[in-house]
Tab-separated table of C-alpha atoms in Angstrom:
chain	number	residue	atom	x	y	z
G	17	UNK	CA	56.076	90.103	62.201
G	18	UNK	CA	55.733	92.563	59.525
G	19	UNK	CA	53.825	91.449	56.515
G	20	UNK	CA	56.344	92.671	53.445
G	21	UNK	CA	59.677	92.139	54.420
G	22	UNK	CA	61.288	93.305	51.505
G	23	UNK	CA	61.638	96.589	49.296
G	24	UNK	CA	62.423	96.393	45.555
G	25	UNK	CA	62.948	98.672	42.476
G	26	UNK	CA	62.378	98.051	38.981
G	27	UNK	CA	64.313	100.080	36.058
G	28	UNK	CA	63.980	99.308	32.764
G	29	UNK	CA	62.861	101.104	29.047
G	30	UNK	CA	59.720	100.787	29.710
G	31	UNK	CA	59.381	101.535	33.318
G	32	UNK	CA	58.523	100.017	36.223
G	33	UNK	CA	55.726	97.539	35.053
G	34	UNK	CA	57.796	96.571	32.106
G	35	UNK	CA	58.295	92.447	32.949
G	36	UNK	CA	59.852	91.736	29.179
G	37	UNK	CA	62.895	94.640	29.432
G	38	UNK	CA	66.212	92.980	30.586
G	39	UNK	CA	66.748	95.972	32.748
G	40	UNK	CA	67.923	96.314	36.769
G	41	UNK	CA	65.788	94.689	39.603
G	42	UNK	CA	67.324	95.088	42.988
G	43	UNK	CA	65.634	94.440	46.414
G	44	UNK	CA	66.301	94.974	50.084
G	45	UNK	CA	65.734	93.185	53.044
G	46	UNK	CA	66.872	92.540	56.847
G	47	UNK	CA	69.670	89.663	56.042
G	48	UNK	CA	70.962	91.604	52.508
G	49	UNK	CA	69.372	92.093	49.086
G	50	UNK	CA	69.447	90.798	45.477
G	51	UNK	CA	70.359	92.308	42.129
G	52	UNK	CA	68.622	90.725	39.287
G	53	UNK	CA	67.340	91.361	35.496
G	54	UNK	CA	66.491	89.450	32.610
G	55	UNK	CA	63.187	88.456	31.146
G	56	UNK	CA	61.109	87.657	33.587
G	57	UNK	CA	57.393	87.393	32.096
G	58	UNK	CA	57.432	87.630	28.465
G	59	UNK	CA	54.162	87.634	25.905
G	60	UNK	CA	53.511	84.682	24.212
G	61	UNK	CA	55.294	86.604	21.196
G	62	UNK	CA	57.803	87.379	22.932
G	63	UNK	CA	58.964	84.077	24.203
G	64	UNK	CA	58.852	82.687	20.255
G	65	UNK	CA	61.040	85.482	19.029
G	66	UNK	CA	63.673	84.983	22.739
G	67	UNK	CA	63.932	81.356	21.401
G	68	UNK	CA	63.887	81.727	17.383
G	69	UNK	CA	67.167	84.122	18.259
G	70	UNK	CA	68.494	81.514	20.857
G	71	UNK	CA	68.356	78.619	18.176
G	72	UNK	CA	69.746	80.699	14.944
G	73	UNK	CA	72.163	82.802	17.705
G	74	UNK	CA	73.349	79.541	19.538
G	75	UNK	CA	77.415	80.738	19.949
G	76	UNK	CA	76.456	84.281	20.477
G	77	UNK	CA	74.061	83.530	23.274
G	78	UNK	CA	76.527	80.669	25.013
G	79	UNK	CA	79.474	82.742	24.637
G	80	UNK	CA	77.077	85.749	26.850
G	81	UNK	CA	76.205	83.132	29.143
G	82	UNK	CA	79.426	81.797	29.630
G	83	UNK	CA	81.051	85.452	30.234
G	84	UNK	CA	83.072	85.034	33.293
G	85	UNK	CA	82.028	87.742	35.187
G	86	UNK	CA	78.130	86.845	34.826
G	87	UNK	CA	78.827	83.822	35.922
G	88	UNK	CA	80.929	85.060	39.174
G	89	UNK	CA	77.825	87.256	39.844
G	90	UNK	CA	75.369	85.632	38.974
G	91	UNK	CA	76.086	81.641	37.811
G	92	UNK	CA	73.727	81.291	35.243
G	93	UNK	CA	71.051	82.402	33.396
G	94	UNK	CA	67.024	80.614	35.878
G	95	UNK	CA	63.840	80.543	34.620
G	96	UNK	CA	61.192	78.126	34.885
G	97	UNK	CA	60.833	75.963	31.952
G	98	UNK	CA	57.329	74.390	29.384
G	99	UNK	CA	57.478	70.715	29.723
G	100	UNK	CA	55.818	70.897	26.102
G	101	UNK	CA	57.564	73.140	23.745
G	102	UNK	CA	56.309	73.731	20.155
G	103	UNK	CA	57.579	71.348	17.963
G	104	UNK	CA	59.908	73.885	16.212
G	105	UNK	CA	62.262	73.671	18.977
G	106	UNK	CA	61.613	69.609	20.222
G	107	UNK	CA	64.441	68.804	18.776
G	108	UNK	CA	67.113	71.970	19.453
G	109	UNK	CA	66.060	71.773	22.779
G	110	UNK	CA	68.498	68.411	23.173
G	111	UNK	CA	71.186	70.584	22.452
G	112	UNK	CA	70.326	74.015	24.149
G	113	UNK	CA	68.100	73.457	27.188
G	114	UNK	CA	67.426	77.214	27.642
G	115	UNK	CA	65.529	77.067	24.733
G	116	UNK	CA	62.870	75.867	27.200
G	117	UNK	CA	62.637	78.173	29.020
G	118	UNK	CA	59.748	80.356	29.777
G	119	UNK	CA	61.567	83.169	31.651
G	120	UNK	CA	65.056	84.857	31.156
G	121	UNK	CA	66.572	85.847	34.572
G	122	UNK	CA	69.832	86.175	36.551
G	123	UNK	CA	69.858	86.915	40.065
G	124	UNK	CA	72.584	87.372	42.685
G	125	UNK	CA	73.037	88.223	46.532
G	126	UNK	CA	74.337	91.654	47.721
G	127	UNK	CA	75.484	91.489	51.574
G	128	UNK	CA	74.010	93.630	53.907
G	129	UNK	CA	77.621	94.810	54.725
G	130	UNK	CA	77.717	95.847	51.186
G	131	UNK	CA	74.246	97.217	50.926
G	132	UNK	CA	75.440	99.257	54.364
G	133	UNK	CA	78.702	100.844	52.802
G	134	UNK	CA	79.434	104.132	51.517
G	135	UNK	CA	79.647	102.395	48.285
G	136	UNK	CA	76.427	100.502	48.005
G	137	UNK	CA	75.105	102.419	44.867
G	138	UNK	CA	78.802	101.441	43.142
G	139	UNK	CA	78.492	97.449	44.186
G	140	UNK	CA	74.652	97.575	42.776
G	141	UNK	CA	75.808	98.563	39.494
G	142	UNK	CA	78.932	96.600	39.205
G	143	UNK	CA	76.702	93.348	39.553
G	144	UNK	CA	74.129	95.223	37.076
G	145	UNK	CA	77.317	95.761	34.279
G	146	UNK	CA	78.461	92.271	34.794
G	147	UNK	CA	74.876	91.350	32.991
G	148	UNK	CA	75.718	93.134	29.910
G	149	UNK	CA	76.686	90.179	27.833
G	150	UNK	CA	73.457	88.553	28.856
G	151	UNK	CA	71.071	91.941	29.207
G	152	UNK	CA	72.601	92.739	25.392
G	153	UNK	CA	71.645	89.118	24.167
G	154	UNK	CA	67.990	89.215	25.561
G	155	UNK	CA	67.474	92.893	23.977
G	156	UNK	CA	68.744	91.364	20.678
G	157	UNK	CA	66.128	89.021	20.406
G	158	UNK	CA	63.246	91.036	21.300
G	159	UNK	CA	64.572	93.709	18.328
């Protein structure tokens, strides 16, 4: 069995080893593939200013995350989340969760039919434009 079953691409701003740009991820393997973006591994200053623009941005950020296409594509906004969170944001975090968070990502499956098709390119970037609400709202608070 081959060691790396997978192949992936990065784009983003900052290139490839940028883990803070909300840009495109996408990755192939023998059952399918994934599209994904987001936040994934932020600076410690860069998580503080993601969740100083989630608590004074509450309705802006819900109303990306509740966009229906993300949500078709991708269901919701994962990340793993700080059991201890400075106390700043204790007491928001009752009312927005995701203000926990220590990563910022979406992810969502791509068939291997798809991936196969004339069209692959086209279904990669539809996913990719149905993060815009979501990709705009995480570039917004790194600004």
């Amino acid at each position: 069995e081959p060691y790396k079953t997978a192949m992936g691409a990065s784009i983003s701003r900052g290139g490839r080893k940028d883990m803070a740009d909300p840009g495109l991820y996408f990755e192939i393997n023998a059952r399918g593939g994934h599209v994904a973006g987001g936040v994934y591994m932020p600076s410690k200053e860069q998580l503080a200013d993601i969740r100083a623009w989630i608590a004074d941005h509450h309705y802006e950020c819900m109303e990306a995350l509740n966009d229906p296409m993300f949500i078709k594509v991708f269901g919701s906004l994962r990340g793993e989340r700080n059991k201890v969170l400075p106390s700043e944001f204790r007491d928001i975090a009752k009312q927005i969760p995701l203000i926990a968070n220590k990563q910022f990502y979406y992810w969502g499956d791509i068939s291997k039919t798809d991936l196969l098709s004339a069209n692959a390119a086209d279904r990669i970037l539809a996913m990719h434009h149905a993060a815009t609400p979501v990709r705009t709202m995480l570039r917004q608070a790194l600004e």
